Amino acid sequence: MAQREARSGRVFSGIQPSGELHLGNYLGAVRHWVTAQEARNAFYCIVDLHAMSLPWEPAELRARTVETGALLIACGLDPKRSGLFVQSQVPAHAELSWILSCVARMGELRRMVQFKEKSMGASESVGVGLFTYPVLQAADVLLYRASGVPVGEDQRQHIELMRDLAVRFNRRFGDTFVAPHAEIAASGARIMSLDDPTQKMSKSVGGPGSKVLLIDPPEAITKKIRSAVTDSGRRVAAGEGKPALTNLITLYALAEGSSVAAVEERFSSAGYGEFKSALADLLVATLAPIRQRYDELISDRAETERLLGSGAAAAAEVAETTMRDVRARVGLPERAAPS
Ligand code: TYM
């Protein structure tokens, strides 16, 4: 195990195309993906199969999948450097997910916090896909024998599960998978909602005022930041009992590449209004190039589809190498090469 882990410097991560990408996705995950592609072998996946674990509209799913691809490229992912592809275009994900679901245990899936949150206590009536979702996520990563998984804080438990599944599988069938670990940044791994700082900023939960979308026009960004809730008091300071200010100051520090302390110092004699307008201006400036590039890319959807298609072909080769080992180890027949 240790040997495999040492050999692989690969990273893998995924994102659902189930809503529009927001600042939390960018600061918690995507900007780290962009950095990782510089020095490491990286695969990034738009997980359309995962997006089917809650009720979905087919036409919307298809459109959002391409839009998510274009937006990731606009954020700086370079399909020439990293593998960027759509999950359903590499069928090995679904195949390995089945095999791993025969290794996973009901008890460990029942403990998943995201399942508890998303099923909202109605576990008897939600789709089975919502329950087995973390197994598909484990298949995503294990197929590529990735050692690092750059994600936001909310994914920590899912990465621990995939580690457990890799170790269990390897013990039972022989050394096959790399046990991956979560790469979670010290700052920005849990960006909170703008209208309720006790909840995380989320694609699927919360109204428009709760999140800044990466493709929001400047007026929308300014309006959302101006109406963001603040804490009682007057000082622009982060800390215990100041969840709203802590979140806004963190956003400022991350967008500027400075620290929370530096932002507090800069705005030490400013009021909330002045701080919020500076934050809005900074976010508008940070997101402008992403939005502009996105607008260009999305005017030619066919080109993004083509890039994603080549990404899938490259990913499928790596995935198939792993699947050949997996099939041999678990007792499934060899597969004839496609003619
Ligand atoms: P998803 O699509 O919900 O989110 C994509 C990434 O964004 C991070 N993120 C956040 N980070 C900071 N603050 C927030 N408010 C915030 N909201 C989201 C997430 O942690 C994630 O890194 N199950 C995954 C997708 C997935 C995956 C995978 C991830 C499928 N297969 C394999 C890693 C490896 C999900 O729903 O992410």
mmCIF file with all atom_site columns, C-alpha atoms and ligand atoms in Angstrom, residues 12-18 21-30 33 45 47 50 87 114 118 133 136-138 140-141 149-156 158-159 162 188-193 199-203, ligand 1:
data_model
loop_
_atom_site.group_PDB
_atom_site.id
_atom_site.type_symbol
_atom_site.label_atom_id
_atom_site.label_alt_id
_atom_site.label_comp_id
_atom_site.label_asym_id
_atom_site.label_entity_id
_atom_site.label_seq_id
_atom_site.pdbx_PDB_ins_code
_atom_site.Cartn_x
_atom_site.Cartn_y
_atom_site.Cartn_z
_atom_site.occupancy
_atom_site.B_iso_or_equiv
_atom_site.pdbx_formal_charge
_atom_site.auth_seq_id
_atom_site.auth_comp_id
_atom_site.auth_asym_id
_atom_site.auth_atom_id
_atom_site.pdbx_PDB_model_num
ATOM   1  C CA  . PHE A 1 12  ? -8.182  13.671 -9.020  1.00 0.00 ? 12  PHE A CA  1
ATOM   2  C CA  . SER A 1 13  ? -11.221 15.743 -8.205  1.00 0.00 ? 13  SER A CA  1
ATOM   3  C CA  . GLY A 1 14  ? -14.786 16.166 -9.360  1.00 0.00 ? 14  GLY A CA  1
ATOM   4  C CA  . ILE A 1 15  ? -17.598 18.676 -9.474  1.00 0.00 ? 15  ILE A CA  1
ATOM   5  C CA  . GLN A 1 16  ? -21.315 18.281 -10.024 1.00 0.00 ? 16  GLN A CA  1
ATOM   6  C CA  . PRO A 1 17  ? -22.944 20.089 -12.941 1.00 0.00 ? 17  PRO A CA  1
ATOM   7  C CA  . SER A 1 18  ? -26.113 20.415 -10.888 1.00 0.00 ? 18  SER A CA  1
ATOM   8  C CA  . LEU A 1 21  ? -20.558 27.335 -9.837  1.00 0.00 ? 21  LEU A CA  1
ATOM   9  C CA  . HIS A 1 22  ? -20.126 29.781 -6.976  1.00 0.00 ? 22  HIS A CA  1
ATOM   10 C CA  . LEU A 1 23  ? -17.299 31.374 -5.041  1.00 0.00 ? 23  LEU A CA  1
ATOM   11 C CA  . GLY A 1 24  ? -17.204 28.461 -2.582  1.00 0.00 ? 24  GLY A CA  1
ATOM   12 C CA  . ASN A 1 25  ? -16.522 25.993 -5.405  1.00 0.00 ? 25  ASN A CA  1
ATOM   13 C CA  . TYR A 1 26  ? -13.835 28.255 -6.768  1.00 0.00 ? 26  TYR A CA  1
ATOM   14 C CA  . LEU A 1 27  ? -12.059 29.143 -3.513  1.00 0.00 ? 27  LEU A CA  1
ATOM   15 C CA  . GLY A 1 28  ? -12.485 25.740 -1.873  1.00 0.00 ? 28  GLY A CA  1
ATOM   16 C CA  . ALA A 1 29  ? -11.598 23.584 -4.859  1.00 0.00 ? 29  ALA A CA  1
ATOM   17 C CA  . VAL A 1 30  ? -11.188 24.828 -8.425  1.00 0.00 ? 30  VAL A CA  1
ATOM   18 C CA  . TRP A 1 33  ? -7.012  22.345 -9.226  1.00 0.00 ? 33  TRP A CA  1
ATOM   19 C CA  . CYS A 1 45  ? -14.213 15.230 -13.778 1.00 0.00 ? 45  CYS A CA  1
ATOM   20 C CA  . VAL A 1 47  ? -19.740 14.220 -12.444 1.00 0.00 ? 47  VAL A CA  1
ATOM   21 C CA  . HIS A 1 50  ? -23.731 12.138 -9.436  1.00 0.00 ? 50  HIS A CA  1
ATOM   22 C CA  . GLN A 1 87  ? -17.938 11.072 -15.895 1.00 0.00 ? 87  GLN A CA  1
ATOM   23 C CA  . GLN A 1 114 ? -24.241 14.476 3.225   1.00 0.00 ? 114 GLN A CA  1
ATOM   24 C CA  . LYS A 1 118 ? -29.743 15.717 1.555   1.00 0.00 ? 118 LYS A CA  1
ATOM   25 C CA  . TYR A 1 133 ? -23.422 8.212  -4.127  1.00 0.00 ? 133 TYR A CA  1
ATOM   26 C CA  . LEU A 1 136 ? -19.505 6.126  -7.110  1.00 0.00 ? 136 LEU A CA  1
ATOM   27 C CA  . GLN A 1 137 ? -17.307 8.925  -5.802  1.00 0.00 ? 137 GLN A CA  1
ATOM   28 C CA  . ALA A 1 138 ? -14.821 6.328  -4.498  1.00 0.00 ? 138 ALA A CA  1
ATOM   29 C CA  . ASP A 1 140 ? -14.034 8.033  -9.544  1.00 0.00 ? 140 ASP A CA  1
ATOM   30 C CA  . VAL A 1 141 ? -10.830 8.466  -7.602  1.00 0.00 ? 141 VAL A CA  1
ATOM   31 C CA  . VAL A 1 149 ? -7.991  14.729 -3.802  1.00 0.00 ? 149 VAL A CA  1
ATOM   32 C CA  . PRO A 1 150 ? -8.226  18.545 -3.639  1.00 0.00 ? 150 PRO A CA  1
ATOM   33 C CA  . VAL A 1 151 ? -11.664 19.340 -2.188  1.00 0.00 ? 151 VAL A CA  1
ATOM   34 C CA  . GLY A 1 152 ? -13.527 21.599 0.209   1.00 0.00 ? 152 GLY A CA  1
ATOM   35 C CA  . GLU A 1 153 ? -14.142 20.602 3.822   1.00 0.00 ? 153 GLU A CA  1
ATOM   36 C CA  . ASP A 1 154 ? -17.599 19.109 3.084   1.00 0.00 ? 154 ASP A CA  1
ATOM   37 C CA  . GLN A 1 155 ? -15.984 16.235 1.157   1.00 0.00 ? 155 GLN A CA  1
ATOM   38 C CA  . ARG A 1 156 ? -13.641 15.051 3.917   1.00 0.00 ? 156 ARG A CA  1
ATOM   39 C CA  . HIS A 1 158 ? -16.314 10.917 1.474   1.00 0.00 ? 158 HIS A CA  1
ATOM   40 C CA  . ILE A 1 159 ? -12.540 10.793 0.994   1.00 0.00 ? 159 ILE A CA  1
ATOM   41 C CA  . MET A 1 162 ? -12.817 5.854  -0.323  1.00 0.00 ? 162 MET A CA  1
ATOM   42 C CA  . GLY A 1 188 ? -11.442 28.907 2.066   1.00 0.00 ? 188 GLY A CA  1
ATOM   43 C CA  . ALA A 1 189 ? -12.348 25.238 2.486   1.00 0.00 ? 189 ALA A CA  1
ATOM   44 C CA  . ARG A 1 190 ? -15.760 26.192 3.850   1.00 0.00 ? 190 ARG A CA  1
ATOM   45 C CA  . ILE A 1 191 ? -17.165 29.413 2.425   1.00 0.00 ? 191 ILE A CA  1
ATOM   46 C CA  . MET A 1 192 ? -20.458 30.281 4.091   1.00 0.00 ? 192 MET A CA  1
ATOM   47 C CA  . SER A 1 193 ? -23.751 31.504 2.688   1.00 0.00 ? 193 SER A CA  1
ATOM   48 C CA  . GLN A 1 199 ? -24.802 27.374 6.390   1.00 0.00 ? 199 GLN A CA  1
ATOM   49 C CA  . LYS A 1 200 ? -22.231 26.683 3.702   1.00 0.00 ? 200 LYS A CA  1
ATOM   50 C CA  . MET A 1 201 ? -22.563 28.379 0.330   1.00 0.00 ? 201 MET A CA  1
ATOM   51 C CA  . SER A 1 202 ? -24.186 25.701 -1.825  1.00 0.00 ? 202 SER A CA  1
ATOM   52 C CA  . LYS A 1 203 ? -25.219 25.091 -5.446  1.00 0.00 ? 203 LYS A CA  1
HETATM 53 P P1  . TYM B 2 .   ? -19.628 19.672 -5.388  1.00 0.00 ? 1   TYM B P1  1
HETATM 54 O O1  . TYM B 2 .   ? -20.005 19.691 -6.827  1.00 0.00 ? 1   TYM B O1  1
HETATM 55 O O2  . TYM B 2 .   ? -20.701 19.912 -4.382  1.00 0.00 ? 1   TYM B O2  1
HETATM 56 O O3  . TYM B 2 .   ? -18.494 20.748 -5.098  1.00 0.00 ? 1   TYM B O3  1
HETATM 57 C C1  . TYM B 2 .   ? -17.313 20.838 -5.879  1.00 0.00 ? 1   TYM B C1  1
HETATM 58 C C2  . TYM B 2 .   ? -16.141 21.235 -4.994  1.00 0.00 ? 1   TYM B C2  1
HETATM 59 O O4  . TYM B 2 .   ? -16.411 22.505 -4.377  1.00 0.00 ? 1   TYM B O4  1
HETATM 60 C C3  . TYM B 2 .   ? -16.218 22.390 -2.961  1.00 0.00 ? 1   TYM B C3  1
HETATM 61 N N1  . TYM B 2 .   ? -17.188 23.266 -2.285  1.00 0.00 ? 1   TYM B N1  1
HETATM 62 C C4  . TYM B 2 .   ? -16.852 24.211 -1.392  1.00 0.00 ? 1   TYM B C4  1
HETATM 63 N N2  . TYM B 2 .   ? -15.665 24.606 -0.908  1.00 0.00 ? 1   TYM B N2  1
HETATM 64 C C5  . TYM B 2 .   ? -15.672 25.620 -0.004  1.00 0.00 ? 1   TYM B C5  1
HETATM 65 N N3  . TYM B 2 .   ? -16.802 26.247 0.419   1.00 0.00 ? 1   TYM B N3  1
HETATM 66 C C6  . TYM B 2 .   ? -18.015 25.866 -0.041  1.00 0.00 ? 1   TYM B C6  1
HETATM 67 N N4  . TYM B 2 .   ? -19.121 26.485 0.383   1.00 0.00 ? 1   TYM B N4  1
HETATM 68 C C7  . TYM B 2 .   ? -18.073 24.807 -0.996  1.00 0.00 ? 1   TYM B C7  1
HETATM 69 N N5  . TYM B 2 .   ? -19.111 24.204 -1.658  1.00 0.00 ? 1   TYM B N5  1
HETATM 70 C C8  . TYM B 2 .   ? -18.531 23.253 -2.435  1.00 0.00 ? 1   TYM B C8  1
HETATM 71 C C9  . TYM B 2 .   ? -16.504 20.918 -2.645  1.00 0.00 ? 1   TYM B C9  1
HETATM 72 O O5  . TYM B 2 .   ? -15.926 20.531 -1.430  1.00 0.00 ? 1   TYM B O5  1
HETATM 73 C C10 . TYM B 2 .   ? -15.902 20.228 -3.856  1.00 0.00 ? 1   TYM B C10 1
HETATM 74 O O6  . TYM B 2 .   ? -14.516 20.035 -3.683  1.00 0.00 ? 1   TYM B O6  1
HETATM 75 N N6  . TYM B 2 .   ? -19.272 14.824 -4.332  1.00 0.00 ? 1   TYM B N6  1
HETATM 76 C C11 . TYM B 2 .   ? -18.567 15.939 -4.916  1.00 0.00 ? 1   TYM B C11 1
HETATM 77 C C12 . TYM B 2 .   ? -18.160 15.738 -6.372  1.00 0.00 ? 1   TYM B C12 1
HETATM 78 C C13 . TYM B 2 .   ? -17.312 14.529 -6.638  1.00 0.00 ? 1   TYM B C13 1
HETATM 79 C C14 . TYM B 2 .   ? -15.958 14.362 -6.278  1.00 0.00 ? 1   TYM B C14 1
HETATM 80 C C15 . TYM B 2 .   ? -15.587 13.088 -6.808  1.00 0.00 ? 1   TYM B C15 1
HETATM 81 C C16 . TYM B 2 .   ? -15.048 15.141 -5.574  1.00 0.00 ? 1   TYM B C16 1
HETATM 82 C C17 . TYM B 2 .   ? -17.703 13.412 -7.296  1.00 0.00 ? 1   TYM B C17 1
HETATM 83 N N7  . TYM B 2 .   ? -16.663 12.544 -7.424  1.00 0.00 ? 1   TYM B N7  1
HETATM 84 C C18 . TYM B 2 .   ? -14.307 12.592 -6.626  1.00 0.00 ? 1   TYM B C18 1
HETATM 85 C C19 . TYM B 2 .   ? -13.754 14.646 -5.387  1.00 0.00 ? 1   TYM B C19 1
HETATM 86 C C20 . TYM B 2 .   ? -13.396 13.372 -5.921  1.00 0.00 ? 1   TYM B C20 1
HETATM 87 C C21 . TYM B 2 .   ? -19.504 17.150 -4.896  1.00 0.00 ? 1   TYM B C21 1
HETATM 88 O O7  . TYM B 2 .   ? -20.691 17.017 -4.869  1.00 0.00 ? 1   TYM B O7  1
HETATM 89 O O8  . TYM B 2 .   ? -18.850 18.330 -5.048  1.00 0.00 ? 1   TYM B O8  1
#
